[in-house]
Short mmCIF file of C-alpha atoms in Angstrom, two decimals:
data_model
loop_
_atom_site.label_atom_id
_atom_site.label_comp_id
_atom_site.label_asym_id
_atom_site.label_seq_id
_atom_site.Cartn_x
_atom_site.Cartn_y
_atom_site.Cartn_z
CA MET X 1 49.66 33.16 38.12
CA GLY X 2 50.79 34.45 34.76
CA LYS X 3 52.53 31.15 34.22
CA LEU X 4 49.37 29.22 35.10
CA LEU X 5 47.34 31.28 32.63
CA THR X 6 49.93 30.67 29.95
CA SER X 7 49.81 26.93 30.66
CA LEU X 8 46.01 26.92 30.62
CA GLY X 9 46.03 28.89 27.39
CA ALA X 10 48.46 26.47 25.83
CA LEU X 11 46.37 23.55 27.01
CA ALA X 12 43.23 25.10 25.54
CA LEU X 13 45.03 25.61 22.24
CA VAL X 14 46.17 21.99 22.22
CA GLY X 15 42.59 20.97 23.02
CA LEU X 16 41.15 23.05 20.23
CA GLY X 17 43.81 21.81 17.83
CA THR X 18 43.04 18.22 18.77
CA ALA X 19 39.31 18.83 18.34
CA TRP X 20 40.01 20.41 14.97
CA MET X 21 42.05 17.41 13.86
CA LEU X 22 39.54 14.89 15.22
CA THR X 23 36.66 16.53 13.43
CA GLU X 24 38.49 16.57 10.10
CA PRO X 25 36.69 14.73 7.27
CA ASP X 26 38.07 11.24 6.72
CA PRO X 27 37.47 10.31 3.08
CA LEU X 28 38.39 7.02 1.48
CA PRO X 29 41.66 7.08 -0.50
CA ALA X 30 41.65 7.04 -4.30
CA SER X 31 43.05 3.49 -4.18
CA SER X 32 39.75 2.25 -2.75
CA ILE X 33 38.19 2.31 -6.22
CA ASP X 34 41.23 0.96 -8.09
CA GLY X 35 40.18 -1.27 -10.97
CA LEU X 36 36.45 -0.71 -10.47
CA ILE X 37 34.36 0.14 -13.51
CA GLY X 38 30.74 1.06 -12.88
CA ASP X 39 27.99 -1.09 -14.39
CA PRO X 40 24.82 1.03 -14.70
CA GLU X 41 22.53 -2.01 -14.90
CA ARG X 42 23.77 -3.34 -11.57
CA GLY X 43 23.69 0.25 -10.31
CA ALA X 44 19.93 0.41 -10.94
CA LEU X 45 19.48 -2.33 -8.33
CA VAL X 46 21.79 -0.53 -5.90
CA PHE X 47 19.70 2.61 -6.49
CA ALA X 48 16.52 0.71 -5.60
CA ALA X 49 18.06 -1.00 -2.57
CA GLY X 50 19.42 2.33 -1.31
CA GLY X 51 16.06 4.06 -1.73
CA CYS X 52 17.76 7.12 -3.30
CA ALA X 53 14.64 8.31 -5.14
CA SER X 54 12.50 8.17 -2.00
CA CYS X 55 14.27 11.27 -0.70
CA HIS X 56 15.83 12.91 -3.76
CA ALA X 57 12.90 12.88 -6.20
CA ALA X 58 10.77 16.03 -6.24
CA PRO X 59 8.09 16.15 -3.52
CA GLU X 60 5.33 15.85 -6.13
CA ALA X 61 7.05 13.04 -8.07
CA ASP X 62 5.01 10.08 -9.30
CA ASP X 63 6.21 6.71 -10.60
CA GLN X 64 7.19 8.24 -13.95
CA THR X 65 9.24 11.09 -12.51
CA ALA X 66 10.74 9.23 -9.55
CA SER X 67 14.09 9.10 -11.37
CA HIS X 68 14.23 12.90 -11.74
CA LEU X 69 16.43 13.60 -8.76
CA GLY X 70 16.05 17.35 -8.45
CA GLY X 71 15.49 17.16 -4.68
CA GLY X 72 13.36 19.52 -2.60
CA ARG X 73 11.64 17.11 -0.20
CA ARG X 74 11.60 18.56 3.30
CA PHE X 75 12.33 16.50 6.40
CA GLU X 76 11.33 18.15 9.64
CA THR X 77 13.30 16.79 12.57
CA GLN X 78 14.13 17.82 16.12
CA PHE X 79 17.42 19.26 14.82
CA GLY X 80 15.86 21.39 12.11
CA THR X 81 14.48 20.94 8.61
CA PHE X 82 16.65 19.13 6.09
CA ILE X 83 15.93 19.63 2.40
CA ALA X 84 17.02 16.88 0.03
CA PRO X 85 19.52 18.27 -2.50
CA ASN X 86 19.59 17.82 -6.27
CA ILE X 87 21.59 14.67 -7.12
CA SER X 88 20.56 14.56 -10.78
CA SER X 89 23.12 14.46 -13.58
CA ASP X 90 22.88 18.24 -14.04
CA PRO X 91 26.50 19.53 -14.06
CA VAL X 92 25.63 22.79 -12.29
CA HIS X 93 22.83 21.99 -9.84
CA GLY X 94 23.32 18.24 -9.56
CA ILE X 95 26.30 15.91 -9.39
CA GLY X 96 26.93 15.51 -13.12
CA ASN X 97 30.56 16.56 -12.76
CA TRP X 98 31.42 14.39 -9.80
CA SER X 99 34.01 11.61 -10.09
CA ASP X 100 33.38 8.06 -8.90
CA LEU X 101 35.56 8.72 -5.87
CA GLU X 102 33.64 11.87 -4.98
CA ILE X 103 30.34 9.98 -5.15
CA VAL X 104 31.75 7.08 -3.10
CA ASN X 105 32.95 9.49 -0.40
CA ALA X 106 29.65 11.35 -0.32
CA VAL X 107 27.65 8.14 0.06
CA MET X 108 29.94 6.08 2.27
CA ARG X 109 31.69 8.76 4.35
CA GLY X 110 29.29 11.71 4.29
CA VAL X 111 32.00 13.98 2.87
CA SER X 112 31.36 16.44 0.03
CA PRO X 113 33.80 16.96 -2.87
CA GLU X 114 34.83 20.22 -1.13
CA GLY X 115 35.63 18.25 2.02
CA ALA X 116 32.66 19.35 4.15
CA HIS X 117 30.62 17.00 6.35
CA TYR X 118 27.08 16.13 5.33
CA TYR X 119 24.32 15.93 7.92
CA PRO X 120 23.46 12.35 8.89
CA ALA X 121 19.90 12.86 7.60
CA PHE X 122 21.75 11.44 4.57
CA PRO X 123 22.09 7.86 5.85
CA TYR X 124 25.82 7.43 5.27
CA SER X 125 26.07 5.87 8.73
CA SER X 126 24.33 2.88 7.10
CA TYR X 127 25.83 3.26 3.61
CA ILE X 128 29.31 3.04 5.20
CA ARG X 129 28.70 -0.74 5.25
CA ALA X 130 28.06 -0.87 1.51
CA ASP X 131 30.43 -2.51 -0.94
CA VAL X 132 32.54 0.16 -2.71
CA ALA X 133 31.97 -1.68 -6.03
CA ASP X 134 28.20 -1.30 -5.55
CA ILE X 135 28.55 2.44 -5.11
CA VAL X 136 30.71 2.74 -8.23
CA ASP X 137 27.90 0.90 -10.08
CA LEU X 138 25.41 3.32 -8.53
CA ALA X 139 27.48 6.27 -9.76
CA ALA X 140 27.35 4.86 -13.30
CA TYR X 141 23.57 4.48 -13.04
CA LEU X 142 23.04 8.00 -11.65
CA ARG X 143 24.82 9.39 -14.75
CA THR X 144 22.15 7.78 -16.96
CA LEU X 145 19.31 9.64 -15.22
CA PRO X 146 17.94 12.96 -16.50
CA ALA X 147 19.50 16.30 -15.59
CA VAL X 148 17.22 18.51 -13.53
CA ALA X 149 18.09 22.21 -13.25
CA THR X 150 16.50 22.83 -9.83
CA PRO X 151 18.93 24.54 -7.41
CA SER X 152 19.50 22.74 -4.10
CA LEU X 153 18.20 24.64 -1.07
CA ASP X 154 20.06 25.23 2.19
CA HIS X 155 18.97 23.18 5.19
CA GLU X 156 17.08 25.14 7.83
CA VAL X 157 19.13 24.21 10.86
CA GLY X 158 19.82 26.44 13.87
CA PHE X 159 22.84 26.83 16.19
CA PRO X 160 24.75 24.71 17.15
CA PHE X 161 23.78 22.17 14.51
CA ASN X 162 24.58 24.64 11.73
CA ILE X 163 28.30 24.27 12.44
CA ARG X 164 29.15 21.51 10.01
CA ARG X 165 32.57 20.94 11.51
CA SER X 166 30.83 19.67 14.68
CA LEU X 167 29.51 16.78 12.60
CA GLY X 168 33.06 15.46 12.70
CA GLY X 169 32.45 14.88 16.41
CA TRP X 170 29.15 13.16 15.65
CA LYS X 171 30.93 10.89 13.21
CA LEU X 172 33.61 10.04 15.80
CA LEU X 173 30.86 8.93 18.16
CA PHE X 174 28.42 7.23 15.83
CA LEU X 175 29.96 6.42 12.46
CA ASN X 176 31.55 3.01 12.14
CA GLU X 177 31.52 0.25 9.62
CA ASP X 178 31.17 -2.70 11.99
CA TRP X 179 28.26 -5.05 11.42
CA ILE X 180 25.61 -4.57 14.06
CA VAL X 181 24.50 -8.17 14.42
CA GLN X 182 27.68 -9.93 15.41
CA THR X 183 26.34 -13.46 15.82
CA GLU X 184 27.17 -16.02 13.17
CA LEU X 185 24.90 -15.71 10.13
CA ASP X 186 24.45 -18.12 7.23
CA ALA X 187 24.91 -16.96 3.63
CA GLN X 188 21.29 -15.87 3.19
CA GLU X 189 21.18 -14.01 6.52
CA THR X 190 24.50 -12.36 5.66
CA ARG X 191 23.05 -11.03 2.41
CA GLY X 192 20.11 -9.78 4.46
CA SER X 193 22.44 -7.98 6.85
CA GLU X 194 24.23 -6.29 3.93
CA LEU X 195 20.89 -4.90 2.82
CA VAL X 196 19.26 -4.10 6.16
CA GLU X 197 22.34 -2.72 7.93
CA GLY X 198 23.77 -1.17 4.77
CA LEU X 199 22.11 -0.01 1.57
CA ALA X 200 18.46 -0.35 2.60
CA HIS X 201 19.26 1.59 5.82
CA CYS X 202 16.26 0.12 7.69
CA GLY X 203 17.76 0.98 11.07
CA GLU X 204 17.62 4.71 10.35
CA CYS X 205 13.90 4.72 11.13
CA HIS X 206 13.31 1.41 12.93
CA THR X 207 16.03 1.87 15.58
CA PRO X 208 15.69 4.44 18.36
CA ARG X 209 18.14 7.33 18.52
CA ASN X 210 19.83 8.88 21.52
CA ILE X 211 19.67 12.57 22.38
CA LEU X 212 22.46 13.38 19.88
CA GLY X 213 20.74 11.52 17.08
CA GLY X 214 23.04 8.50 17.22
CA SER X 215 21.58 5.04 16.68
CA ASN X 216 20.91 3.11 19.91
CA THR X 217 22.09 -0.22 18.54
CA SER X 218 21.30 -2.10 21.76
CA ALA X 219 17.66 -1.83 20.64
CA TRP X 220 18.51 -2.51 16.99
CA LEU X 221 15.32 -2.45 14.85
CA GLY X 222 13.28 -2.33 18.05
CA GLY X 223 11.03 0.51 16.89
CA ALA X 224 11.37 4.26 17.39
CA ALA X 225 9.68 7.60 17.33
CA ASN X 226 8.92 8.75 13.79
CA PRO X 227 12.00 10.89 12.95
CA SER X 228 9.97 13.15 10.69
CA GLY X 229 6.40 13.49 11.87
CA ASP X 230 3.82 11.96 14.18
CA GLY X 231 3.58 8.45 15.55
CA THR X 232 6.06 5.64 15.91
CA ILE X 233 7.93 3.34 13.55
CA PRO X 234 7.35 -0.31 14.50
CA ASN X 235 9.62 -2.85 16.13
CA ILE X 236 10.50 -5.31 13.35
CA THR X 237 12.44 -7.81 15.45
CA SER X 238 10.88 -11.14 16.36
CA GLY X 239 10.31 -9.66 19.83
CA LYS X 240 7.27 -7.96 18.35
CA LEU X 241 6.78 -8.88 14.70
CA ASP X 242 5.29 -12.38 14.58
CA TRP X 243 5.09 -12.67 10.79
CA SER X 244 6.71 -15.66 9.08
CA ALA X 245 9.72 -15.07 6.84
CA GLU X 246 7.42 -15.66 3.87
CA ASP X 247 4.98 -13.00 5.17
CA ILE X 248 7.83 -10.49 5.42
CA ALA X 249 9.03 -11.20 1.88
CA ILE X 250 5.48 -10.89 0.52
CA TYR X 251 5.00 -7.59 2.35
CA LEU X 252 8.23 -6.19 0.90
CA GLU X 253 7.07 -7.09 -2.60
CA SER X 254 3.34 -6.29 -2.46
CA GLY X 255 2.89 -3.97 0.51
CA PHE X 256 0.24 -6.31 1.95
CA THR X 257 0.48 -7.36 5.59
CA PRO X 258 -0.73 -10.89 6.50
CA SER X 259 -4.11 -9.38 7.46
CA PHE X 260 -4.25 -7.47 4.16
CA ASP X 261 -3.71 -4.06 5.56
CA THR X 262 -1.22 -2.18 3.36
CA ALA X 263 2.02 -0.34 3.95
CA GLY X 264 1.63 3.35 4.70
CA GLY X 265 3.80 6.44 5.07
CA GLU X 266 7.44 6.14 4.05
CA MET X 267 7.08 2.35 3.79
CA VAL X 268 5.11 2.84 0.58
CA HIS X 269 8.34 4.11 -1.01
CA VAL X 270 10.35 1.36 0.60
CA VAL X 271 8.06 -1.36 -0.76
CA ARG X 272 8.16 0.21 -4.23
CA ASN X 273 11.96 -0.06 -4.08
CA MET X 274 12.16 -3.51 -2.51
CA ALA X 275 9.78 -4.85 -5.18
CA LYS X 276 12.46 -4.05 -7.79
CA LEU X 277 15.03 -6.34 -6.13
CA PRO X 278 15.31 -10.05 -6.90
CA GLN X 279 13.11 -12.35 -4.81
CA SER X 280 16.27 -13.77 -3.23
CA ASP X 281 17.04 -10.36 -1.69
CA ARG X 282 13.58 -10.02 -0.12
CA ASP X 283 13.93 -13.57 1.23
CA ALA X 284 17.37 -12.65 2.58
CA ILE X 285 16.00 -9.60 4.41
CA ALA X 286 13.27 -11.77 5.93
CA ALA X 287 15.78 -14.42 7.03
CA TYR X 288 18.02 -11.75 8.56
CA LEU X 289 15.12 -10.14 10.48
CA LYS X 290 14.40 -13.56 11.98
CA ALA X 291 18.03 -13.75 13.13
CA VAL X 292 18.18 -10.28 14.73
CA PRO X 293 18.19 -10.39 18.56
CA PRO X 294 14.56 -9.86 19.60
CA VAL X 295 13.75 -6.55 21.25
CA THR X 296 10.82 -6.75 23.65
CA GLN X 297 9.26 -3.52 24.76
CA MET F 1 -15.07 -22.45 4.26
CA THR F 2 -18.60 -21.95 2.95
CA LYS F 3 -19.67 -20.91 6.42
CA PHE F 4 -16.87 -18.39 6.48
CA PHE F 5 -18.05 -16.81 3.24
CA LYS F 6 -21.65 -16.77 4.47
CA THR F 7 -20.59 -15.00 7.64
CA LEU F 8 -18.57 -12.61 5.56
CA ALA F 9 -21.49 -11.90 3.27
CA ILE F 10 -23.81 -11.32 6.20
CA SER F 11 -21.42 -9.06 8.05
CA THR F 12 -20.82 -7.18 4.81
CA ALA F 13 -24.54 -6.66 4.37
CA LEU F 14 -24.87 -5.57 8.00
CA LEU F 15 -22.04 -3.15 7.65
CA ALA F 16 -23.47 -1.74 4.44
CA ALA F 17 -26.78 -1.28 6.23
CA SER F 18 -25.13 0.41 9.19
CA GLY F 19 -23.21 2.58 6.74
CA ALA F 20 -26.51 3.70 5.23
CA VAL F 21 -27.81 4.55 8.67
CA PHE F 22 -24.67 6.49 9.43
CA ALA F 23 -24.90 8.30 6.12
CA GLU F 24 -28.43 9.41 6.83
CA SER F 25 -27.70 10.57 10.32
CA HIS F 26 -24.03 11.49 10.03
CA ALA F 27 -24.62 14.95 11.39
CA ALA F 28 -25.43 13.21 14.64
CA MET F 29 -22.48 10.78 14.49
CA SER F 30 -19.86 11.71 17.03
CA PRO F 31 -16.20 11.76 15.94
CA GLU F 32 -15.61 8.81 18.30
CA ASP F 33 -18.33 6.79 16.56
CA ALA F 34 -16.92 7.77 13.19
CA VAL F 35 -13.48 6.47 14.14
CA ALA F 36 -14.93 3.19 15.41
CA ALA F 37 -17.06 2.81 12.28
CA ARG F 38 -14.09 3.47 9.99
CA GLN F 39 -11.96 0.94 11.78
CA THR F 40 -14.64 -1.75 11.54
CA HIS F 41 -15.06 -0.88 7.89
CA MET F 42 -11.31 -1.23 7.27
CA LYS F 43 -11.26 -4.64 8.98
CA LEU F 44 -14.04 -5.80 6.71
CA LEU F 45 -12.26 -4.54 3.62
CA GLY F 46 -9.22 -6.43 4.90
CA GLN F 47 -11.23 -9.65 5.25
CA ASN F 48 -12.45 -9.48 1.69
CA MET F 49 -8.98 -8.51 0.48
CA GLY F 50 -7.76 -11.55 2.41
CA VAL F 51 -9.87 -13.88 0.28
CA LEU F 52 -8.62 -12.37 -2.97
CA GLY F 53 -5.06 -11.92 -1.76
CA GLY F 54 -4.92 -15.41 -0.28
CA MET F 55 -5.80 -16.79 -3.70
CA ALA F 56 -3.43 -14.41 -5.51
CA GLN F 57 -0.58 -15.44 -3.22
CA GLY F 58 -1.35 -19.15 -3.60
CA LYS F 59 -2.24 -19.56 0.08
CA MET F 60 -5.69 -20.86 -0.87
CA ASP F 61 -7.09 -22.40 -4.04
CA TYR F 62 -8.70 -20.12 -6.57
CA ASP F 63 -12.50 -20.36 -6.42
CA ALA F 64 -14.32 -18.16 -8.92
CA ALA F 65 -17.53 -17.85 -6.88
CA ALA F 66 -15.75 -16.97 -3.64
CA ALA F 67 -13.50 -14.49 -5.43
CA GLN F 68 -16.52 -12.86 -7.04
CA ALA F 69 -18.36 -12.61 -3.71
CA ALA F 70 -15.35 -10.96 -2.08
CA ALA F 71 -14.87 -8.53 -4.96
CA ASP F 72 -18.57 -7.62 -4.97
CA ALA F 73 -18.35 -6.91 -1.25
CA LEU F 74 -15.33 -4.70 -1.81
CA VAL F 75 -17.19 -2.59 -4.37
CA GLU F 76 -20.20 -2.33 -2.12
CA ASN F 77 -18.04 -1.07 0.71
CA ALA F 78 -15.54 0.88 -1.34
CA MET F 79 -14.12 3.97 0.27
CA ILE F 80 -16.06 6.56 -1.66
CA ALA F 81 -19.25 5.45 0.08
CA ASP F 82 -17.50 6.19 3.35
CA MET F 83 -16.93 9.94 3.25
CA ALA F 84 -19.69 10.55 5.80
CA LYS F 85 -17.53 8.71 8.29
CA PHE F 86 -14.86 11.43 8.07
CA PRO F 87 -16.41 14.29 10.05
CA GLU F 88 -14.21 17.16 11.24
CA GLY F 89 -12.72 16.46 14.62
CA SER F 90 -12.11 12.76 13.98
CA ASP F 91 -8.39 13.21 13.19
CA SER F 92 -5.41 11.71 15.00
CA ASP F 93 -4.73 14.96 16.90
CA SER F 94 -8.28 15.05 18.26
CA ILE F 95 -8.88 11.37 19.07
CA ALA F 96 -6.25 9.08 20.52
CA THR F 97 -7.37 5.94 18.68
CA SER F 98 -7.61 7.69 15.30
CA ARG F 99 -4.79 7.34 12.78
CA ALA F 100 -6.44 9.67 10.27
CA LEU F 101 -3.97 12.54 9.85
CA PRO F 102 -5.28 16.13 9.99
CA ALA F 103 -3.96 16.51 6.40
CA ILE F 104 -7.14 14.74 5.24
CA TRP F 105 -9.21 17.77 6.13
CA THR F 106 -6.79 20.29 4.65
CA ASN F 107 -6.67 18.32 1.35
CA PHE F 108 -10.17 16.90 1.33
CA ASP F 109 -10.46 17.06 -2.48
CA ASP F 110 -7.31 15.01 -2.93
CA PHE F 111 -8.44 12.61 -0.22
CA THR F 112 -11.78 12.17 -1.98
CA ALA F 113 -10.04 11.65 -5.32
CA LYS F 114 -7.90 8.91 -3.79
CA ALA F 115 -10.98 7.27 -2.29
CA GLU F 116 -12.56 7.40 -5.73
CA ALA F 117 -9.46 5.73 -7.22
CA CYS F 118 -9.93 2.96 -4.65
CA THR F 119 -13.49 2.46 -5.90
CA VAL F 120 -12.23 2.29 -9.49
CA ALA F 121 -9.65 -0.34 -8.50
CA ALA F 122 -12.30 -2.33 -6.62
CA THR F 123 -14.52 -2.23 -9.69
CA GLY F 124 -11.56 -3.50 -11.72
CA MET F 125 -11.26 -6.40 -9.31
CA GLN F 126 -14.99 -7.06 -9.59
CA ALA F 127 -14.58 -7.46 -13.35
CA ALA F 128 -11.49 -9.68 -12.94
CA ALA F 129 -12.51 -11.87 -10.02
CA GLY F 130 -14.39 -14.50 -12.02
CA GLN F 131 -11.86 -14.55 -14.88
CA GLY F 132 -9.27 -16.81 -13.34
CA LEU F 133 -6.31 -16.64 -11.00
CA GLU F 134 -4.07 -14.58 -13.27
CA ALA F 135 -6.73 -11.90 -13.68
CA VAL F 136 -7.10 -11.69 -9.89
CA GLN F 137 -3.34 -11.44 -9.44
CA ALA F 138 -3.15 -8.62 -11.98
CA ALA F 139 -6.02 -6.68 -10.39
CA MET F 140 -4.54 -7.14 -6.92
CA GLY F 141 -1.59 -4.86 -7.69
CA ALA F 142 -3.78 -1.92 -8.67
CA LEU F 143 -6.04 -2.48 -5.70
CA GLY F 144 -3.14 -2.60 -3.24
CA GLY F 145 -1.67 0.50 -4.87
CA SER F 146 -4.89 2.41 -4.34
CA CYS F 147 -5.01 1.44 -0.66
CA GLY F 148 -1.37 2.41 -0.29
CA SER F 149 -1.72 5.82 -1.93
CA CYS F 150 -4.04 6.94 0.87
CA HIS F 151 -2.13 5.19 3.63
CA GLU F 152 1.06 6.83 2.38
CA THR F 153 -0.14 10.38 2.85
CA TYR F 154 -3.06 10.30 5.23
CA ARG F 155 -2.48 7.60 7.83
CA LYS F 156 -0.36 8.19 10.90
CA PRO F 157 2.26 5.52 11.61
CA LYS F 158 1.14 3.57 14.69
#
């Protein structure tokens, strides 16, 4: 009996040790940014495509102050309330002292400079598909934006979600850099997939989530419950959305639907960002959406 | 096309008339009626926007008279004239078909200010509509922005 207990104890220890190792943050190595020098002008486009200001600007921000990234917007979800942190160039309250590699690992791996996991409210599970060079450009652009001295607030998240180490398990299950649409895409559709599946992180709202908050990619872009409020986010596959590719591109630039309704809710921010990208990118997103497997429901 | 604009003008006039009736008797208008009236109103705004937007986007040829008629109709039906159609109890929590978020009634001053901005933008379009395609295209951005600023904060996603 004593021997059995000892064996069980040992097994439990091995299990815990394995869990500890498996949930360890997995940052990109320093070599991943070898030879890359950030271009802030290109970074401004990455910033727009990634929608950074939509979450990290102050809640009361207008067009003029949208680049003041002091944070503070609250996102109420089923897991708790997440509060966007300060990512301005302030060296104390923001990320002014962070290296390129630290920014790349925050954005693309959800790992802080101290080696802690970020919550996936920060859409690194999409940004993981970004091009490292784009994120180095983004870092250069972020350094040109004003410093804001607003302290970041702690998220209001209860047990067990307040154990950050457990996010390592979430990442094991749901974080991977594979492309979601695996069928053959032409050059324009491929550019669209880089934006939709990566930087523009469309799937974060338009794809349903499972009970653990992981993306249900079998219904990719098939519509979902609003992650932060009432109502639902629409299905944007051709199973439901019957707009032409031109209609989609026009909507992303102007906010007008084909029947001249306008974008509402979070999409107002998205359109503001998409309008800053070159026309070819909006056309690419439209072409990609036409190529996504239709979800009918 | 002319017939379309005639129909549009007539339905606009009818709607304006019904709006006046509603305004006079809005104390008696049920929240359900208010929601239905708002949705009809929005569709009509959309139709007139469609004329101006269709021209702005190059989907139909610019026609100064048609653009002016649509812009005039927009001003006539601009949102600020519509406040009587927002009685308490007509929010998305109270009525299934309503997408008007309860926040409207907790921030009614801001909501009214945004509706007023929509009227200002519609008036801007009224001044621009007869001045050529480029003027319409320029006014379209401000108009769309004013629609969007309300839809951003006060409309429930579907």
